[in-house]
Amino acid sequence: MGTAESTKRKQKSANPSTAQRERNSCTSMADHKDNIDDFKVQTAKHPNISSAPLRPHSEQSRDRSSKRLSTDSNGTSDGGMGGSSTPVELTALEESFRRFAIHGDTRATGKDMHGKNWSKLCKDCGVIDGKSITLTDVDIVFSKVKKKSCRTITFDEFKTALGELARKKYKEKTGEEAEAEVFKLIEGKAPIIAGVTRAVASPTVSRLTDTTKFTGSHKERFDDTGRGKGKAGRVDIVDTSGYVSGYKHQGSYEKKINKPTMAKPM
């Protein structure tokens, strides 16, 4: 009996510490919950407290265009073997190549150039002079340097093509000097935009818009120069002057009456 009573006393003495630990645990959980609720309230008041500011659309467009042109000389933008994306500074010749390569094609990346833009580059930069270098020569060189299964040329093939044209354009100079002269013609240049294409006049449209060929009531709406008369050409205006229609001496009577009299000499 004594042993059982001592065991019960030990259990009762141990129970207060266990209850105290449970109360402390509940208190810490309640404090943690309160902290979460406070954070939610602050987030609701300041929704952009931790978000980065949005960039303007113009800056995003500039970034896309710069990324489109900031590729290496071989037309690859993934970097070297390690997969690094270190930017490579472009030369003036390569920059001009990229500008002409993406001209007129929104899907072009600037890595290669098709024959149409190649001909435009040679024309806009003065490589074609009509004498030693013609448009036919440019097309022949393009077909010569490009691969058989491709319709475009890379930057390396582009320089090879310029070397072919340079030796033909500057026959009195060495190969390196001739290439340097042609490179100077292209470096820093951009495509020339001629302007808006004019619409071709259609005979049907010109016949419908020529006021000299109008008849009937439509003719009365325009004067001799083709300018519209406005309301006078659309509405019959009543003449309340008192003169019959077609009378050519309107106002002459008032001039006679109001004519100053000359004093007779004494």
Coordinates of C-alpha atoms in Angstrom, one line a residue:
M1 CA 0.0 0.0 0.0
G2 CA 2.9 2.4 0.8
T3 CA 4.5 1.8 -2.5
A4 CA 1.3 2.5 -4.5
E5 CA 0.8 5.8 -2.6
S6 CA 4.3 6.9 -3.2
T7 CA 3.9 6.2 -7.0
K8 CA 0.7 8.4 -7.1
R9 CA 2.5 11.2 -5.3
K10 CA 5.3 11.1 -7.9
Q11 CA 2.8 11.2 -10.8
K12 CA 1.0 14.2 -9.2
S13 CA 4.3 16.0 -8.7
A14 CA 5.2 15.4 -12.4
N15 CA 1.8 16.4 -13.8
P16 CA 2.2 20.2 -13.1
S17 CA 5.4 20.4 -15.2
T18 CA 3.7 18.6 -18.1
A19 CA 0.7 20.9 -18.0
Q20 CA 3.0 23.9 -17.8
R21 CA 4.8 22.8 -21.0
E22 CA 1.5 22.3 -22.8
R23 CA 0.5 25.8 -21.8
N24 CA 3.8 27.3 -23.0
S25 CA 3.4 25.4 -26.3
C26 CA -0.1 26.8 -26.8
T27 CA 1.1 30.3 -26.0
S28 CA 3.9 30.1 -28.6
M29 CA 1.6 28.8 -31.3
A30 CA -0.9 31.6 -30.6
D31 CA 1.9 34.2 -30.8
H32 CA 3.0 32.7 -34.2
K33 CA -0.5 32.8 -35.5
D34 CA -0.8 36.5 -34.4
N35 CA 2.4 37.3 -36.3
I36 CA 1.1 35.7 -39.5
D37 CA -2.2 37.7 -39.1
D38 CA -0.2 40.9 -38.7
F39 CA 1.8 40.1 -41.8
K40 CA -1.3 39.5 -43.8
V41 CA -2.8 42.9 -42.7
Q42 CA 0.4 44.7 -43.7
T43 CA 0.5 42.9 -47.1
A44 CA -3.1 43.9 -47.7
K45 CA -2.3 47.5 -46.9
H46 CA 0.9 47.6 -49.0
P47 CA 0.5 45.0 -51.8
N48 CA 3.7 46.1 -53.6
I49 CA 5.9 46.1 -50.6
S50 CA 8.2 43.4 -51.9
S51 CA 7.5 43.5 -55.6
A52 CA 10.0 45.0 -58.1
P53 CA 8.8 48.1 -60.0
L54 CA 7.4 47.4 -63.5
R55 CA 9.5 48.6 -66.4
P56 CA 8.1 50.8 -69.1
H57 CA 7.1 49.3 -72.4
S58 CA 9.6 51.4 -74.3
E59 CA 12.5 50.0 -72.2
Q60 CA 11.3 46.5 -72.9
S61 CA 11.2 47.2 -76.6
R62 CA 14.8 48.6 -76.5
D63 CA 16.0 45.6 -74.6
R64 CA 14.4 43.3 -77.2
S65 CA 16.0 45.1 -80.1
S66 CA 19.4 45.3 -78.4
K67 CA 19.2 41.6 -77.6
R68 CA 18.3 40.9 -81.2
L69 CA 21.5 42.6 -82.4
S70 CA 23.9 41.7 -79.6
T71 CA 25.0 38.4 -80.9
D72 CA 28.6 37.2 -81.7
S73 CA 30.3 37.5 -85.0
N74 CA 29.2 33.9 -86.0
G75 CA 25.6 34.7 -85.5
T76 CA 25.2 32.8 -82.2
S77 CA 24.0 34.4 -79.0
D78 CA 24.4 31.5 -76.5
G79 CA 28.1 32.2 -75.8
G80 CA 30.9 29.7 -75.8
M81 CA 31.3 26.1 -74.7
G82 CA 30.5 26.9 -71.1
G83 CA 27.1 28.3 -72.0
S84 CA 28.0 31.8 -70.7
S85 CA 26.1 34.8 -72.2
T86 CA 29.0 37.4 -72.1
P87 CA 28.1 40.2 -74.5
V88 CA 30.5 40.6 -77.5
E89 CA 31.3 44.0 -78.9
L90 CA 30.3 44.2 -82.5
T91 CA 32.5 45.8 -85.2
A92 CA 31.2 48.6 -87.4
L93 CA 31.1 46.2 -90.4
E94 CA 29.2 43.5 -88.4
E95 CA 26.8 46.1 -87.1
S96 CA 25.9 47.2 -90.6
F97 CA 25.5 43.6 -91.6
R98 CA 23.0 43.1 -88.8
R99 CA 21.0 46.2 -89.7
F100 CA 20.6 45.1 -93.4
A101 CA 20.0 41.5 -92.4
I102 CA 16.9 42.4 -90.3
H103 CA 15.6 45.1 -92.7
G104 CA 12.0 44.4 -93.9
D105 CA 11.7 41.1 -91.9
T106 CA 10.4 41.2 -88.4
R107 CA 11.3 37.5 -87.8
A108 CA 15.0 37.9 -88.9
T109 CA 17.6 37.5 -86.1
G110 CA 20.5 39.2 -87.9
K111 CA 22.5 36.0 -88.1
D112 CA 22.2 35.7 -91.9
M113 CA 21.2 37.7 -94.9
H114 CA 19.1 36.8 -97.9
G115 CA 19.8 37.9 -101.5
K116 CA 17.4 40.8 -101.5
N117 CA 19.0 42.6 -98.6
W118 CA 22.4 41.7 -99.9
S119 CA 21.6 43.6 -103.2
K120 CA 20.2 46.5 -101.2
L121 CA 23.3 46.7 -99.1
C122 CA 25.6 46.9 -102.2
K123 CA 23.3 49.5 -103.7
D124 CA 22.8 51.7 -100.7
C125 CA 26.5 51.6 -99.7
G126 CA 27.8 52.5 -103.2
V127 CA 29.4 49.1 -103.9
I128 CA 27.5 49.0 -107.2
D129 CA 28.8 51.7 -109.5
G130 CA 27.2 50.5 -112.8
K131 CA 30.6 50.1 -114.4
S132 CA 33.0 47.7 -112.7
I133 CA 30.3 46.3 -110.4
T134 CA 26.7 45.8 -111.5
L135 CA 23.7 44.2 -110.0
T136 CA 24.3 41.1 -112.0
D137 CA 27.8 40.8 -110.5
V138 CA 26.4 41.1 -107.0
D139 CA 23.9 38.3 -107.7
I140 CA 26.6 36.0 -109.1
V141 CA 28.9 36.5 -106.1
F142 CA 26.0 35.8 -103.7
S143 CA 25.2 32.5 -105.5
K144 CA 28.9 31.7 -105.4
V145 CA 29.6 32.1 -101.7
K146 CA 26.4 30.7 -100.2
K147 CA 25.9 27.1 -99.5
K148 CA 23.9 25.0 -102.1
S149 CA 21.1 24.1 -99.7
C150 CA 20.8 27.6 -98.2
R151 CA 19.2 30.8 -99.4
T152 CA 21.1 33.1 -97.1
I153 CA 24.7 33.9 -96.3
T154 CA 26.4 34.2 -92.8
F155 CA 28.7 37.0 -91.8
D156 CA 31.8 35.1 -92.8
E157 CA 30.4 34.3 -96.2
F158 CA 29.4 38.0 -96.4
K159 CA 33.0 39.1 -95.9
T160 CA 34.1 36.5 -98.6
A161 CA 31.6 38.0 -101.0
L162 CA 32.9 41.5 -100.3
G163 CA 36.4 40.3 -101.0
E164 CA 35.3 39.0 -104.4
L165 CA 33.7 42.3 -105.3
A166 CA 36.6 44.4 -103.9
R167 CA 39.2 42.7 -106.2
K168 CA 36.9 43.4 -109.1
K169 CA 36.2 47.0 -108.1
Y170 CA 39.7 48.0 -107.2
K171 CA 41.9 46.1 -109.7
E172 CA 44.9 48.4 -109.2
K173 CA 45.1 47.6 -105.5
T174 CA 46.1 44.5 -103.6
G175 CA 43.6 42.1 -102.1
E176 CA 43.8 43.5 -98.6
E177 CA 43.7 47.1 -99.6
A178 CA 40.7 46.5 -101.9
E179 CA 38.8 44.8 -99.1
A180 CA 39.6 47.6 -96.7
E181 CA 38.2 50.2 -99.2
V182 CA 35.0 48.2 -99.6
F183 CA 34.7 47.7 -95.8
K184 CA 34.9 51.5 -95.4
L185 CA 32.0 51.9 -97.8
I186 CA 29.8 49.7 -95.6
E187 CA 30.9 50.4 -92.0
G188 CA 28.3 52.4 -90.0
K189 CA 25.7 52.4 -92.8
A190 CA 22.0 51.5 -92.4
P191 CA 19.3 50.7 -95.0
I192 CA 17.9 53.7 -96.9
I193 CA 14.2 54.0 -96.8
A194 CA 13.1 55.6 -100.1
G195 CA 9.6 56.6 -98.9
V196 CA 6.0 55.7 -99.1
T197 CA 5.0 53.9 -102.2
R198 CA 2.5 55.9 -104.2
A199 CA -0.8 54.5 -105.2
V200 CA -1.4 53.8 -108.9
A201 CA -4.2 55.8 -110.3
S202 CA -7.0 53.6 -111.5
P203 CA -9.0 54.7 -114.7
T204 CA -12.2 53.9 -112.9
V205 CA -11.4 55.9 -109.8
S206 CA -10.1 58.9 -111.8
R207 CA -13.3 58.9 -113.9
L208 CA -15.4 58.9 -110.7
T209 CA -13.4 61.7 -109.1
D210 CA -12.9 64.0 -112.1
T211 CA -15.4 66.9 -111.5
T212 CA -15.1 68.1 -115.1
K213 CA -17.0 65.0 -116.2
F214 CA -19.9 65.4 -113.8
T215 CA -23.3 66.1 -115.2
G216 CA -26.7 67.2 -114.0
S217 CA -27.1 68.2 -110.3
H218 CA -23.7 66.8 -109.4
K219 CA -22.0 69.3 -111.7
E220 CA -23.6 72.2 -109.8
R221 CA -21.9 71.2 -106.6
F222 CA -18.4 72.1 -107.8
D223 CA -16.9 75.2 -109.4
D224 CA -14.6 75.4 -112.4
T225 CA -11.5 74.5 -110.3
G226 CA -13.1 71.4 -108.8
R227 CA -13.7 73.0 -105.4
G228 CA -17.0 72.2 -103.7
K229 CA -19.5 75.0 -103.3
G230 CA -20.8 73.8 -100.0
K231 CA -24.4 74.5 -99.2
A232 CA -24.9 76.6 -102.3
G233 CA -24.3 73.6 -104.4
R234 CA -26.8 71.4 -102.6
V235 CA -29.7 73.8 -101.8
D236 CA -31.6 76.1 -104.0
I237 CA -31.1 79.6 -102.6
V238 CA -34.0 82.0 -103.3
D239 CA -33.0 85.2 -104.9
T240 CA -34.7 88.1 -103.1
S241 CA -33.0 91.0 -104.9
G242 CA -36.0 91.7 -107.1
Y243 CA -34.1 91.2 -110.3
V244 CA -35.2 88.6 -112.9
S245 CA -32.8 85.7 -113.4
G246 CA -30.2 86.4 -116.0
Y247 CA -30.2 90.2 -115.6
K248 CA -26.6 91.4 -116.1
H249 CA -26.9 95.0 -115.0
Q250 CA -27.7 94.4 -111.3
G251 CA -26.8 97.4 -109.2
S252 CA -26.4 99.8 -112.1
Y253 CA -29.4 101.9 -111.2
E254 CA -28.1 102.6 -107.7
K255 CA -24.8 103.7 -109.2
K256 CA -26.6 106.3 -111.4
I257 CA -28.6 107.7 -108.6
N258 CA -25.7 108.0 -106.2
K259 CA -23.4 109.4 -108.8
P260 CA -22.0 112.7 -107.5
T261 CA -23.1 115.8 -109.5
M262 CA -20.5 118.1 -110.9
A263 CA -20.9 121.8 -110.2
K264 CA -21.5 123.9 -113.3
P265 CA -19.1 126.7 -114.0
M266 CA -20.4 130.3 -113.4

